[in-house]
PDB file of C-alpha atoms in Angstrom:
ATOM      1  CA  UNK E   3     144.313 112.158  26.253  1.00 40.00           C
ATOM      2  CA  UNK E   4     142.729 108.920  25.639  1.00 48.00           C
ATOM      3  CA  UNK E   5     143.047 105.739  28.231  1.00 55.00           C
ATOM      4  CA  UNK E   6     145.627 103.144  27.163  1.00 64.00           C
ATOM      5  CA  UNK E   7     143.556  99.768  26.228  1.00 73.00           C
ATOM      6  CA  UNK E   8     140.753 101.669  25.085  1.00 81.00           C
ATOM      7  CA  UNK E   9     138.630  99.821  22.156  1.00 84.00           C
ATOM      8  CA  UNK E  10     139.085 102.080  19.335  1.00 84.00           C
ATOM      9  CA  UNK E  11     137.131 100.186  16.992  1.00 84.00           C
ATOM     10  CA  UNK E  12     139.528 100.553  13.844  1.00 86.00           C
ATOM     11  CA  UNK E  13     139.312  97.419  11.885  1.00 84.00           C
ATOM     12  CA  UNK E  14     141.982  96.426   9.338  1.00 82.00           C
ATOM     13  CA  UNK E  15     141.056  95.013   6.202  1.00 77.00           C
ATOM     14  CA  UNK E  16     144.667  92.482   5.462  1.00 72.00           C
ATOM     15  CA  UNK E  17     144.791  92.457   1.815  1.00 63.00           C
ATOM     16  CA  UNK E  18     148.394  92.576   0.295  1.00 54.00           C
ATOM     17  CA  UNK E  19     149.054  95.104  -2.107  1.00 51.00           C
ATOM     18  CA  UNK E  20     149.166  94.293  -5.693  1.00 55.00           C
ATOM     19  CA  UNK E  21     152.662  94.269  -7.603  1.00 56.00           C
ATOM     20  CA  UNK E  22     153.800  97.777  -8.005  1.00 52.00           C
ATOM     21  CA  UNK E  23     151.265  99.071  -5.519  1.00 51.00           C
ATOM     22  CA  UNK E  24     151.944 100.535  -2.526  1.00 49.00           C
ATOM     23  CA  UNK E  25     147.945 100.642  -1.363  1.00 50.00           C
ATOM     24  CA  UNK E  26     146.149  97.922  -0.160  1.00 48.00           C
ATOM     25  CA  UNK E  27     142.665  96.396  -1.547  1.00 49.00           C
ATOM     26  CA  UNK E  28     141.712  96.505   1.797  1.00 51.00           C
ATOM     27  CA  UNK E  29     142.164  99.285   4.552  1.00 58.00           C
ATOM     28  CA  UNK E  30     143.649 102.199   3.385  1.00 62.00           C
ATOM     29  CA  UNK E  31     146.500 102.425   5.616  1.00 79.00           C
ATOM     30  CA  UNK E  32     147.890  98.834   5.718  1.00 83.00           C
ATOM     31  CA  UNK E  33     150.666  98.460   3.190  1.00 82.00           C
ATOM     32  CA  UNK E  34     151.794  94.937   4.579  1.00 81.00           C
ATOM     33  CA  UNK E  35     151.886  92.344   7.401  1.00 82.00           C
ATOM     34  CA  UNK E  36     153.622  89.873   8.976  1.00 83.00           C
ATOM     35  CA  UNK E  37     153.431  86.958  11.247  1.00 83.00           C
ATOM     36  CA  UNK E  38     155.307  85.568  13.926  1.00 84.00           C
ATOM     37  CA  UNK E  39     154.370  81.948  15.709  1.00 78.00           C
ATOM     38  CA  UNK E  40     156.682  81.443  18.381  1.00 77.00           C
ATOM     39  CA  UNK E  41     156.525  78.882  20.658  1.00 76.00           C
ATOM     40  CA  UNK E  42     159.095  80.562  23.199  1.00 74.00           C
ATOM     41  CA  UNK E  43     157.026  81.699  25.770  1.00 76.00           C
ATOM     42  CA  UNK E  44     154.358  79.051  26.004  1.00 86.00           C
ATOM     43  CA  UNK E  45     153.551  77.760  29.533  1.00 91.00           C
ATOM     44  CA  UNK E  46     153.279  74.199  30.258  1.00 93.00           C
ATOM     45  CA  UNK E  47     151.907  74.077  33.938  1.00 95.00           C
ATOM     46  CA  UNK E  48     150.088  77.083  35.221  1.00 96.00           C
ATOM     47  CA  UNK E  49     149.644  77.214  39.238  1.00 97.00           C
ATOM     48  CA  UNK E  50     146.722  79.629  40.244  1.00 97.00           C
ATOM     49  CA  UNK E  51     146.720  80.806  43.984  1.00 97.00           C
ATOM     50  CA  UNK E  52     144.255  81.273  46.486  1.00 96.00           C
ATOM     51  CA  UNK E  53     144.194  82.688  49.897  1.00 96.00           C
ATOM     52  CA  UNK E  54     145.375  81.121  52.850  1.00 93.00           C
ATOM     53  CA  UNK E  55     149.143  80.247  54.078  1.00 93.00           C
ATOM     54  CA  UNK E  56     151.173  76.907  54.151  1.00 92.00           C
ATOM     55  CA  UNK E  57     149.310  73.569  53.998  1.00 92.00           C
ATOM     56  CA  UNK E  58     145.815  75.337  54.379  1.00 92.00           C
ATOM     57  CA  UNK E  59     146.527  77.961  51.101  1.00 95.00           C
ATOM     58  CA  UNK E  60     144.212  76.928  48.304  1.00 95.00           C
ATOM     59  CA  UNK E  61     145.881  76.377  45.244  1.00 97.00           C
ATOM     60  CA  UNK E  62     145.037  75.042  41.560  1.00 96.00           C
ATOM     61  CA  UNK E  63     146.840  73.481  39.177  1.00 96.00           C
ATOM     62  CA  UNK E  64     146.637  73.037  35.037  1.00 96.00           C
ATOM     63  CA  UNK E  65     148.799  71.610  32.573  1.00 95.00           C
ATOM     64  CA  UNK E  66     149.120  70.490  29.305  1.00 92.00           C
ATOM     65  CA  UNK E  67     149.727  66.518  29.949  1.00 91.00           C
ATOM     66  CA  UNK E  68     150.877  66.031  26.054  1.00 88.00           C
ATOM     67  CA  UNK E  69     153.817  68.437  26.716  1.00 84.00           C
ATOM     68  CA  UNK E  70     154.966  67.696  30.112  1.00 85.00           C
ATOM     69  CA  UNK E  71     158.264  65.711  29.831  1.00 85.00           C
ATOM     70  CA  UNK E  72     158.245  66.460  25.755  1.00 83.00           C
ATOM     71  CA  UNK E  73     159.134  70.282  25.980  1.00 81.00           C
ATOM     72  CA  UNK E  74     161.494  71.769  28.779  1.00 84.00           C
ATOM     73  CA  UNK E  75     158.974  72.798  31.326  1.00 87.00           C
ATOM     74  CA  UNK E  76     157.833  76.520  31.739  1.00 90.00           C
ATOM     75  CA  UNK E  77     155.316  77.421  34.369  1.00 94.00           C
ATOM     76  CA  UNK E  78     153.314  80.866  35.142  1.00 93.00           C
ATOM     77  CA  UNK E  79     151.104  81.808  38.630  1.00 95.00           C
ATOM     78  CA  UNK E  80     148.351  84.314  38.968  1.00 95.00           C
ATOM     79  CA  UNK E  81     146.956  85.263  42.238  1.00 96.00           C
ATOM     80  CA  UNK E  82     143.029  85.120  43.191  1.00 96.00           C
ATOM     81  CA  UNK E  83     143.664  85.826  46.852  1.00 95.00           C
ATOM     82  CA  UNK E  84     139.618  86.685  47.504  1.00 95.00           C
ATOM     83  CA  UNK E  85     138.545  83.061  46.065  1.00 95.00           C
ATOM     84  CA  UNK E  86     137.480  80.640  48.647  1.00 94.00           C
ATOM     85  CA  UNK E  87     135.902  78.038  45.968  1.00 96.00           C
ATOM     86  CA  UNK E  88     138.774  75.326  45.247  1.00 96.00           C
ATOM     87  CA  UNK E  89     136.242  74.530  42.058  1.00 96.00           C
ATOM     88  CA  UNK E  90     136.845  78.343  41.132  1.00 97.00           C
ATOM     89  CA  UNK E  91     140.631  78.528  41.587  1.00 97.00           C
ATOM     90  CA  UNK E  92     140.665  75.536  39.930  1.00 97.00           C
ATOM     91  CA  UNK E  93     138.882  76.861  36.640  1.00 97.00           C
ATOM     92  CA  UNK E  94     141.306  80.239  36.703  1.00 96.00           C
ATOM     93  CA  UNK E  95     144.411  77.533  36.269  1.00 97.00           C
ATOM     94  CA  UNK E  96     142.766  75.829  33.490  1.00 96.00           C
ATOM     95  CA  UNK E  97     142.035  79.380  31.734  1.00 93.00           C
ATOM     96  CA  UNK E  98     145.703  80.224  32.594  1.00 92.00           C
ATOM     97  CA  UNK E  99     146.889  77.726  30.728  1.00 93.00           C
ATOM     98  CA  UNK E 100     144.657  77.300  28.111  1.00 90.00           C
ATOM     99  CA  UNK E 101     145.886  81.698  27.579  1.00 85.00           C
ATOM    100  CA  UNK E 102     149.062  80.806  28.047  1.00 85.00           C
ATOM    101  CA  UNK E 103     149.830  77.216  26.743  1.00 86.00           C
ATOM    102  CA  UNK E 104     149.245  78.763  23.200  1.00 82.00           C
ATOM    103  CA  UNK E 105     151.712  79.669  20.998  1.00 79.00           C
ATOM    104  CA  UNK E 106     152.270  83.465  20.422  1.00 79.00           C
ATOM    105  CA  UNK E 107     150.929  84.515  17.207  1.00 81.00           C
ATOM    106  CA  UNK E 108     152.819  88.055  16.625  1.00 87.00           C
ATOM    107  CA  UNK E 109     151.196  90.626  13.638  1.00 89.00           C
ATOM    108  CA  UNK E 110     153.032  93.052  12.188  1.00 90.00           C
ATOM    109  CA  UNK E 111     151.013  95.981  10.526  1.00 90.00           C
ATOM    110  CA  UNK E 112     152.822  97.887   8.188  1.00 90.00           C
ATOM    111  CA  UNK E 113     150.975 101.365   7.919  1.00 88.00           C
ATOM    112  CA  UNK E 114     150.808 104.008   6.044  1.00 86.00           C
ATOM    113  CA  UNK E 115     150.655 107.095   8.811  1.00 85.00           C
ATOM    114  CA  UNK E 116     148.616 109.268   6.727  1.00 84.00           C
ATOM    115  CA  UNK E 117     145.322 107.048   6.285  1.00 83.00           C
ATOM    116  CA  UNK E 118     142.467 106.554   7.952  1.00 82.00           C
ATOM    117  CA  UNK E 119     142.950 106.073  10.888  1.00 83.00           C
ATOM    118  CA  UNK E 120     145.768 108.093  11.642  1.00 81.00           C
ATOM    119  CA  UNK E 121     148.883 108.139  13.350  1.00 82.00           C
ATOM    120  CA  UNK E 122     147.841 109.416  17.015  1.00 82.00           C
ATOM    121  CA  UNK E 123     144.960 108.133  16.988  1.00 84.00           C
ATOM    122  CA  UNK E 124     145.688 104.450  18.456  1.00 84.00           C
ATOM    123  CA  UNK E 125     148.462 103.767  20.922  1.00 85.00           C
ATOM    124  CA  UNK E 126     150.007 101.242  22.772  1.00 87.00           C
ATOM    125  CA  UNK E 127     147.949  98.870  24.399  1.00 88.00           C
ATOM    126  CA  UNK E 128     144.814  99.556  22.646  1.00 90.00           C
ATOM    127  CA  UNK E 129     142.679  97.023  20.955  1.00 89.00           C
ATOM    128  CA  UNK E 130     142.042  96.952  16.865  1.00 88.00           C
ATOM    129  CA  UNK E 131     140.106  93.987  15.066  1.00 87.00           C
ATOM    130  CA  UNK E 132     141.468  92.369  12.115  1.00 85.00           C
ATOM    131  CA  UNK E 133     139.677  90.880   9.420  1.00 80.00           C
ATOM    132  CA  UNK E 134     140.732  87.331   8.589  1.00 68.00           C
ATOM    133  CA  UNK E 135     143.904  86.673   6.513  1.00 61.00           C
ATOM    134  CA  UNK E 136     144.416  83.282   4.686  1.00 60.00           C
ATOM    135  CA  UNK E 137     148.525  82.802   4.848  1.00 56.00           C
ATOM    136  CA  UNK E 138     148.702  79.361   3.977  1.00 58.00           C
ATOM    137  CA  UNK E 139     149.421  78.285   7.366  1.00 59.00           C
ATOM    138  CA  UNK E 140     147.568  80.866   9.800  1.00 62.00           C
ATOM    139  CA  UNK E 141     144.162  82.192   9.712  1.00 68.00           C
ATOM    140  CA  UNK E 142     143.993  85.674  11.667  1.00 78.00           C
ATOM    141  CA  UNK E 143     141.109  87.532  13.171  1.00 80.00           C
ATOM    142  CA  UNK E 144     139.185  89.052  15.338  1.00 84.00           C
ATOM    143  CA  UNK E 145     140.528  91.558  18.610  1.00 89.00           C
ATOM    144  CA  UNK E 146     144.197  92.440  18.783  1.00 89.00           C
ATOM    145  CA  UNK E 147     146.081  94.422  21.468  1.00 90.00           C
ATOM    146  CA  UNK E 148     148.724  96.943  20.349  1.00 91.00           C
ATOM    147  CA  UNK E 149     152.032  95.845  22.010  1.00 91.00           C
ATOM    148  CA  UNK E 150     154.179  97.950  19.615  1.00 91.00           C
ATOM    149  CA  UNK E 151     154.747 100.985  17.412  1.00 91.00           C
ATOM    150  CA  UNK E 152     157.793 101.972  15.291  1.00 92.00           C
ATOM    151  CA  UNK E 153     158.193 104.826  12.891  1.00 91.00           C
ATOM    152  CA  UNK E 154     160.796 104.580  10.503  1.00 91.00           C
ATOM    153  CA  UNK E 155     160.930 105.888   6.803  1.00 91.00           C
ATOM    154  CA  UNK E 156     161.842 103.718   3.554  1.00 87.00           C
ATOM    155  CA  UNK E 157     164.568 103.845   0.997  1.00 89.00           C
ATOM    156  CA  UNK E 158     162.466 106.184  -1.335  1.00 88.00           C
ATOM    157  CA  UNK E 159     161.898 108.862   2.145  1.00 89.00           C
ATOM    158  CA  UNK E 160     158.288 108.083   2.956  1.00 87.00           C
ATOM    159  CA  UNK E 161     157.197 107.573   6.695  1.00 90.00           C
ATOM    160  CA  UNK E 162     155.357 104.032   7.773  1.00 91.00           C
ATOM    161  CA  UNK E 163     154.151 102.557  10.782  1.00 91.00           C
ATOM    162  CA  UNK E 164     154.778  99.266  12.470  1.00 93.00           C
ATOM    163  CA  UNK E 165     152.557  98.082  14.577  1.00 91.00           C
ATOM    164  CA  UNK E 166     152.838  94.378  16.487  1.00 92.00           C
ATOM    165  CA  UNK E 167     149.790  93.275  17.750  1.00 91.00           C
ATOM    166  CA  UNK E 168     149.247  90.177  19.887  1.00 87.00           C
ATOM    167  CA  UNK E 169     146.245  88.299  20.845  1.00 82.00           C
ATOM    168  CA  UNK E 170     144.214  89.839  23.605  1.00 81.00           C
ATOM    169  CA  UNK E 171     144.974  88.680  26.907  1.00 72.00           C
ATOM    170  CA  UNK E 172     149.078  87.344  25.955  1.00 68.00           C
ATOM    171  CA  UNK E 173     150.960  89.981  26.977  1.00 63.00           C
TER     172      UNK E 173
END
């Protein structure tokens, strides 16, 4: 059984189907996408804590100045108990909110089980690359995590997969 966040190495090829297709120019098994930007969960002040207790804990701070007072104000905390270096701590807050300041941008694969690669052979929380899609708005690519899989079947009784991915390190 393989480990969950494993790299498997698939990449998918986002090309849209042409009218009256139901294959893609690009991989084999994606039949279309989605996108989701959502703002929802994005943190404005991110606290990252050291070791210590009280006054003498170490603890660093980051936050986006242009959205504190503008947005209703949403904070996260990670723990680094075995850092000493206040310089240190201090550059794990700025990477946790620089992560998690972002908005979310949500993919949603829709696959066709019986291509390359298979259903089975990716599961939830391992990583697939994507090769850049031009929607206008968003430009998508590189390493996504798996966060989701349905299987459902369409009006005309053929199975599909939908995958949501999310960039690494969001969820």
């Amino acid at each position: 059984y393989p480990r969950r966040g494993r790299n498997t190495g698939f990449v998918f090829d986002l090309v849209v189907p042409e009218e009256g297709s139901d294959q893609s120019s690009g991989s084999g098994a994606v039949l279309d996408y989605s996108l989701l930007d959502s703002s929802r969960d994005m943190v404005i002040r991110y606290t990252a804590i050291g070791p210590g207790e009280g006054t003498a804990q170490l603890v660093g701070h980051a936050a986006d100045p242009n959205l504190l007072g503008a947005v209703p104000l949403r904070e996260a905390s990670g723990a680094w108990l075995d850092v000493t270096n206040q310089t240190t701590l201090d550059a794990h807050a700025l990477i946790g909110q620089r992560i998690n300041g972002r908005r979310s941008l949500i993919v949603t694969l829709k696959l066709n089980p019986n291509a390359d690669p298979k259903l089975g052979a990716y599961i939830l929380g391992d990583t697939i690359n994507l090769v850049s899609i031009q929607d206008g708005w968003a430009s998508v690519a590189g390493p996504y995590r798996i966060i989701a899989r349905t299987i459902d079947i369409d009006k005309q009784g053929r199975e599909f997969v939908l995958l949501e991915l999310a960039e690494l390190g969001r969820f």
